[in-house]
Coordinates of C-alpha atoms and ligand atoms in Angstrom, one line a residue:
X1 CA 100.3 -70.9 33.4
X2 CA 101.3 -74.3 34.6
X3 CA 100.6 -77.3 32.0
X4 CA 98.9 -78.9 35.3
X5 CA 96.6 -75.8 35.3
X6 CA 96.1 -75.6 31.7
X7 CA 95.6 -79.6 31.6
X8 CA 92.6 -79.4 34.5
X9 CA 90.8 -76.1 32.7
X10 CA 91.2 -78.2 29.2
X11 CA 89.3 -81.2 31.0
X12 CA 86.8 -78.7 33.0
X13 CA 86.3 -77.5 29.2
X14 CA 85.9 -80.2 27.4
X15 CA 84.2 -82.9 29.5
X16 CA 86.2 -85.7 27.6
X17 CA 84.9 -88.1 29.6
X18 CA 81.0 -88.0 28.3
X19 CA 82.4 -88.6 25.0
X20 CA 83.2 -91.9 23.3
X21 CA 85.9 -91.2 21.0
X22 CA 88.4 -93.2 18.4
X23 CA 91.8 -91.1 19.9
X24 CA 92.5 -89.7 23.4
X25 CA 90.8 -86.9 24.5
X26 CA 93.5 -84.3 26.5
X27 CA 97.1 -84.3 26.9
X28 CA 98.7 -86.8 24.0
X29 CA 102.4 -85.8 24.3
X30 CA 103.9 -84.0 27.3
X31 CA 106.3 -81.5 27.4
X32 CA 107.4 -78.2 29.2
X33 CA 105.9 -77.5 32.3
X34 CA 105.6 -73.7 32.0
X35 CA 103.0 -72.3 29.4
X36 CA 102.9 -68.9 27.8
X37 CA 101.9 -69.1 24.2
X38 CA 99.4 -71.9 23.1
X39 CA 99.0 -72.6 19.2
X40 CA 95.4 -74.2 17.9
X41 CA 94.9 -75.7 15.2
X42 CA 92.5 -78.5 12.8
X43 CA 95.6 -81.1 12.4
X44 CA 98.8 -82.0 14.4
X45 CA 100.4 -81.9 11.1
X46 CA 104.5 -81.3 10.6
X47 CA 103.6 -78.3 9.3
X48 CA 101.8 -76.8 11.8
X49 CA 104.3 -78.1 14.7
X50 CA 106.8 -75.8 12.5
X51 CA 104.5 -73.1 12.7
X52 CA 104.4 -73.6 16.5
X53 CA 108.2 -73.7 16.6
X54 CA 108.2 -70.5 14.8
X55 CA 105.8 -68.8 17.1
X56 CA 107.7 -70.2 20.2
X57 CA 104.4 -72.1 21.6
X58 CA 104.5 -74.1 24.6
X59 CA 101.7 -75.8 23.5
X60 CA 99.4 -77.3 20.9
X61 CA 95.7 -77.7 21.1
X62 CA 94.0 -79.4 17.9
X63 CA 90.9 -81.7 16.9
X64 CA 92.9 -84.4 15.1
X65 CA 95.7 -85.1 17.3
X66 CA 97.3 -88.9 17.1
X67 CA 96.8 -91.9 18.3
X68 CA 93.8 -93.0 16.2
X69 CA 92.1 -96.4 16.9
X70 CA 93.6 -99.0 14.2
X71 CA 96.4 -96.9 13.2
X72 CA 99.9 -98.6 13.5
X73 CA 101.6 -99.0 16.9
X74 CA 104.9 -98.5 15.4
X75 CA 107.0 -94.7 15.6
X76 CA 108.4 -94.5 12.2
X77 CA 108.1 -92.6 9.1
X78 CA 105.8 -89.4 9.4
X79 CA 104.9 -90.5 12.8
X80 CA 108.4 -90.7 14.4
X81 CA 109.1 -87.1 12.6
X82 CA 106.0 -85.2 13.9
X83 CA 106.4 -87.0 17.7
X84 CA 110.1 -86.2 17.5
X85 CA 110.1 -82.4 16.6
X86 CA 107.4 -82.3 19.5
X87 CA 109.4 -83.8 22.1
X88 CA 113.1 -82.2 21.3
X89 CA 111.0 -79.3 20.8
X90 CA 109.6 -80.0 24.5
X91 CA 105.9 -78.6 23.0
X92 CA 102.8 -80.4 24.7
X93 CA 100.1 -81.5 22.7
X94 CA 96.5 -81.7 23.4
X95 CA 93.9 -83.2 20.7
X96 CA 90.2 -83.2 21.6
X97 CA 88.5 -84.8 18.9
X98 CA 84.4 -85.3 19.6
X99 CA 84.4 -83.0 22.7
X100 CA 85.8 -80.1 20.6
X101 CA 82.9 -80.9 17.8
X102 CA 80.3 -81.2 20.1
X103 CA 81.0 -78.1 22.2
X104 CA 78.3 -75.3 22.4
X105 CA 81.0 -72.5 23.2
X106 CA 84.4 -73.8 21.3
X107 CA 83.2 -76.2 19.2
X108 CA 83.1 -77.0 15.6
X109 CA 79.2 -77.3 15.1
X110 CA 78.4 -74.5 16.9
X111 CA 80.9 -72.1 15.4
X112 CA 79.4 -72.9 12.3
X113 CA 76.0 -72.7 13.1
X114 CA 76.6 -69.3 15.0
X115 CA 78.2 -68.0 11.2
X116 CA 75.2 -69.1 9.6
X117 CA 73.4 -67.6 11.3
X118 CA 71.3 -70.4 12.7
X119 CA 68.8 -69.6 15.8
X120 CA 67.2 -72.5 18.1
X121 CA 69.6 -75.2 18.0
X122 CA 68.7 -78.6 18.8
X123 CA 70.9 -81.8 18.7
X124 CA 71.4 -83.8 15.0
X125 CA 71.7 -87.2 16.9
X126 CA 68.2 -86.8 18.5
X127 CA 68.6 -89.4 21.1
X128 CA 71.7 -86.9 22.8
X129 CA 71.0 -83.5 24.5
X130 CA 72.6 -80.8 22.5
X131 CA 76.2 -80.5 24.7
X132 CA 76.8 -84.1 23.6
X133 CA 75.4 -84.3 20.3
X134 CA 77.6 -84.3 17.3
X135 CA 76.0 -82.3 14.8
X136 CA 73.3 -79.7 15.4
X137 CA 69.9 -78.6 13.7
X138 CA 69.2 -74.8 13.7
X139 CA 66.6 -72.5 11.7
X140 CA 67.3 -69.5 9.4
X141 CA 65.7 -65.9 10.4
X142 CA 64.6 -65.8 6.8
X143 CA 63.9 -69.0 4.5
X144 CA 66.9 -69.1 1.3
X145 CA 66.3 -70.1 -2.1
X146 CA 69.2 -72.9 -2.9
X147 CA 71.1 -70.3 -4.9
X148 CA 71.0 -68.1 -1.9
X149 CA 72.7 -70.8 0.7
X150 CA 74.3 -71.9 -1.2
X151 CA 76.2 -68.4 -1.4
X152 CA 75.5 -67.6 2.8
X153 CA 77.7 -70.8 3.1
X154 CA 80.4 -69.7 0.2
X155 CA 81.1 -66.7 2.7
X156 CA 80.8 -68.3 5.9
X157 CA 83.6 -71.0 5.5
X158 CA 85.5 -68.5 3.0
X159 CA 86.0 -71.1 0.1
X160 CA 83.8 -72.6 -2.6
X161 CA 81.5 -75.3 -1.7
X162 CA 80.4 -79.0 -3.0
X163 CA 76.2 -77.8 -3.4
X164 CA 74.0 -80.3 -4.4
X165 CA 70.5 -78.6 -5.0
X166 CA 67.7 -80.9 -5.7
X167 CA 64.5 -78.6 -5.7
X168 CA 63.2 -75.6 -5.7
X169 CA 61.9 -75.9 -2.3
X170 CA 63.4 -72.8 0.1
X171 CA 66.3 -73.7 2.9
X172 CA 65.0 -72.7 6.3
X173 CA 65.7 -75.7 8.6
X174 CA 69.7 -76.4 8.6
X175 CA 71.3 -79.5 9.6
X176 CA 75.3 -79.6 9.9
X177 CA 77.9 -81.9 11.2
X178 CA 81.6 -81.0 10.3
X179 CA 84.1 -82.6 9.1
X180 CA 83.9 -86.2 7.1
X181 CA 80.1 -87.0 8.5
X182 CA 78.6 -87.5 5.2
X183 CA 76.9 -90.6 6.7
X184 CA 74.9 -88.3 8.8
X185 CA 72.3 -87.4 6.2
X186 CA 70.1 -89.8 7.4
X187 CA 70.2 -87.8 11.0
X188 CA 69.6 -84.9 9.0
X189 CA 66.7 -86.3 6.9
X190 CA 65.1 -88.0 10.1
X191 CA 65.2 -84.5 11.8
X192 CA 63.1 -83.1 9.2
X193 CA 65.9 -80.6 7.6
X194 CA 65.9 -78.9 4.4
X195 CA 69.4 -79.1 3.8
X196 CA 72.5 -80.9 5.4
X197 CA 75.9 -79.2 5.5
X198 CA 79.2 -81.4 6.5
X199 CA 82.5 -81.3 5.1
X200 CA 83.1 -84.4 2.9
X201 CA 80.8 -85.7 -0.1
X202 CA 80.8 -89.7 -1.1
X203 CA 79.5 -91.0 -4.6
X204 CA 76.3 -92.2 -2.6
X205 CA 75.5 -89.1 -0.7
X206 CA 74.2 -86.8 -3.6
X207 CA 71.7 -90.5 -4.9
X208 CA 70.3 -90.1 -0.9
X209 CA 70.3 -86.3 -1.4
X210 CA 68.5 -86.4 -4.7
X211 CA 66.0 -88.9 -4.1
X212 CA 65.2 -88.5 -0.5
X213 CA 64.6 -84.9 -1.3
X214 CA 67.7 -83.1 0.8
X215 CA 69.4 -80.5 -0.4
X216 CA 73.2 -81.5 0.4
X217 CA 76.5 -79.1 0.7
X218 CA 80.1 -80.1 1.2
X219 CA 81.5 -77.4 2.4
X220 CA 85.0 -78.9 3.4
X221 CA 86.3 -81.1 6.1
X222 CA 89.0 -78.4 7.0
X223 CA 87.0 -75.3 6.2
X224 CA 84.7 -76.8 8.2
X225 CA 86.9 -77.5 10.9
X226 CA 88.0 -74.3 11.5
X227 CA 85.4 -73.2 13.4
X228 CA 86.5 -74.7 16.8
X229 CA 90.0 -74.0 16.8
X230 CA 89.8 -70.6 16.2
X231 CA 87.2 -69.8 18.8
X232 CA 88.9 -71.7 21.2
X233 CA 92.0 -69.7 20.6
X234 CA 89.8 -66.8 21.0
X235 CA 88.1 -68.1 24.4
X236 CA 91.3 -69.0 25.7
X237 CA 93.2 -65.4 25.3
X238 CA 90.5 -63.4 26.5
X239 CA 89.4 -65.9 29.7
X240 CA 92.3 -67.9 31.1
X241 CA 94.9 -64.9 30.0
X242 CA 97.3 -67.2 27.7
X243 CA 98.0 -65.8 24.4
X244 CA 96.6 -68.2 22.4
X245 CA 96.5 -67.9 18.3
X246 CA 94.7 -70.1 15.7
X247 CA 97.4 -71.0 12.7
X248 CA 95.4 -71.8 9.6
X249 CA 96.7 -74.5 7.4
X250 CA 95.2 -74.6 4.5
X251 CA 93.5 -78.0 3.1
X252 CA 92.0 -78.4 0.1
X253 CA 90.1 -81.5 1.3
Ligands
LIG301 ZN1 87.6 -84.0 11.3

């Protein structure tokens, strides 16, 4: 595939455009024009550009690419290393930040969602329709005890889990943003949920938690992360006939 054709099926994807993002949404660093093997991935860290090399990609797709409003103009240090393996390499990079959270197919929330098991989704920022909301609501087939989630999440994002359980009261209705949206249990607690999943925790989310009456997991930023990298990776093999592979880095954060 040519990266013009991969570039215009990206955008026809993503929708970049409805999105108000802090990075650019689409292609961040150009290079080769001829596409065979595509690499996703959570991070354009060094080491997954190596793990690229290694698999001979043409391109990378991730949800943090670079570029990030207030970061320093200046190519040096870590920044010069990563941009310069990528261009000697002559790999093209595409991040999609918000559009690859939001996404109801590909995305982050949900991927999630789907591996919880979550039926009727419905948007966390209530004012968006659910394609452009970040963060989703769903409901369990079968209300949890705390324990019980707790555990349903353990196994979903394959790691152990930040759970914060603050009463006895039974988990049916499941709010969830990935990645570092901790500030989001308001949306969560405004939309009537019994629990709020994201990936990071601050000092002042389990006080709101506790005394609002939420039941709160942090479940990882990366774990969380996960999900819409490696079903996009899947989506793109088996629809625009690319092999495409998901390299996991691990993250401990
Ligand atoms: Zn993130």
């Amino acid at each position: 595939m040519n990266i013009k054709e991969l570039e215009s099926k990206l955008t026809a994807l993503f929708q970049p455009r409805s999105f108000k993002d802090y990075a650019p949404n689409g292609l961040q660093v150009e290079g080769k024009g001829e596409i065979k093997k595509i690499v996703t991935g959570v991070t354009a860290s060094m080491a997954l550009i190596e793990e690229a090399v290694k698999r001979e990609a043409d391109a990378i797709i991730v949800h943090h690419g670079y570029f990030w409003k207030g970061e320093s103009q200046e190519i040096v240090g870590m920044k010069y290393r990563r941009l310069s393996r990528l261009i000697k390499q002559d790999i093209n990079l595409f991040g999609y930040h918000l559009p690859m959270d939001a996404h109801l197919l590909v995305g982050n929330n949900a991927n999630l969602a789907r591996g919880l098991g979550l039926q009727s989704l419905r948007p966390l920022e209530m004012e968006k329709s659910l394609e452009e909301s970040i963060g989703v609501v769903g409901t369990l087939e079968q209300p949890l005890a705390p324990e019980a989630f707790q555990q349903l999440v353990k196994e979903t994002v394959g790691r152990d889990v930040l759970f914060e359980s603050v009463s006895e009261q039974m988990i049916s209705e499941v709010a969830l943003c990935t990645g570092g949206a901790q500030g989001y249990i308001n949306k969560a607690l405004a939309a009537k949920a019994d629990v709020f999943i994201t990936g990071e925790v601050s000092e002042q989310t389990i006080h709101i938690a506790r005394e609002e009456g939420i039941h709160f997991c942090a479940a990882g930023h990366h774990a969380t992360e996960c999900f819409g990298p490696r079903a996009l990776a899947e989506y793109i093999t088996e629809h625009w006939g690319v092999d495409c592979e998901f390299v996991d880095v691990p993250n401990p954060a």
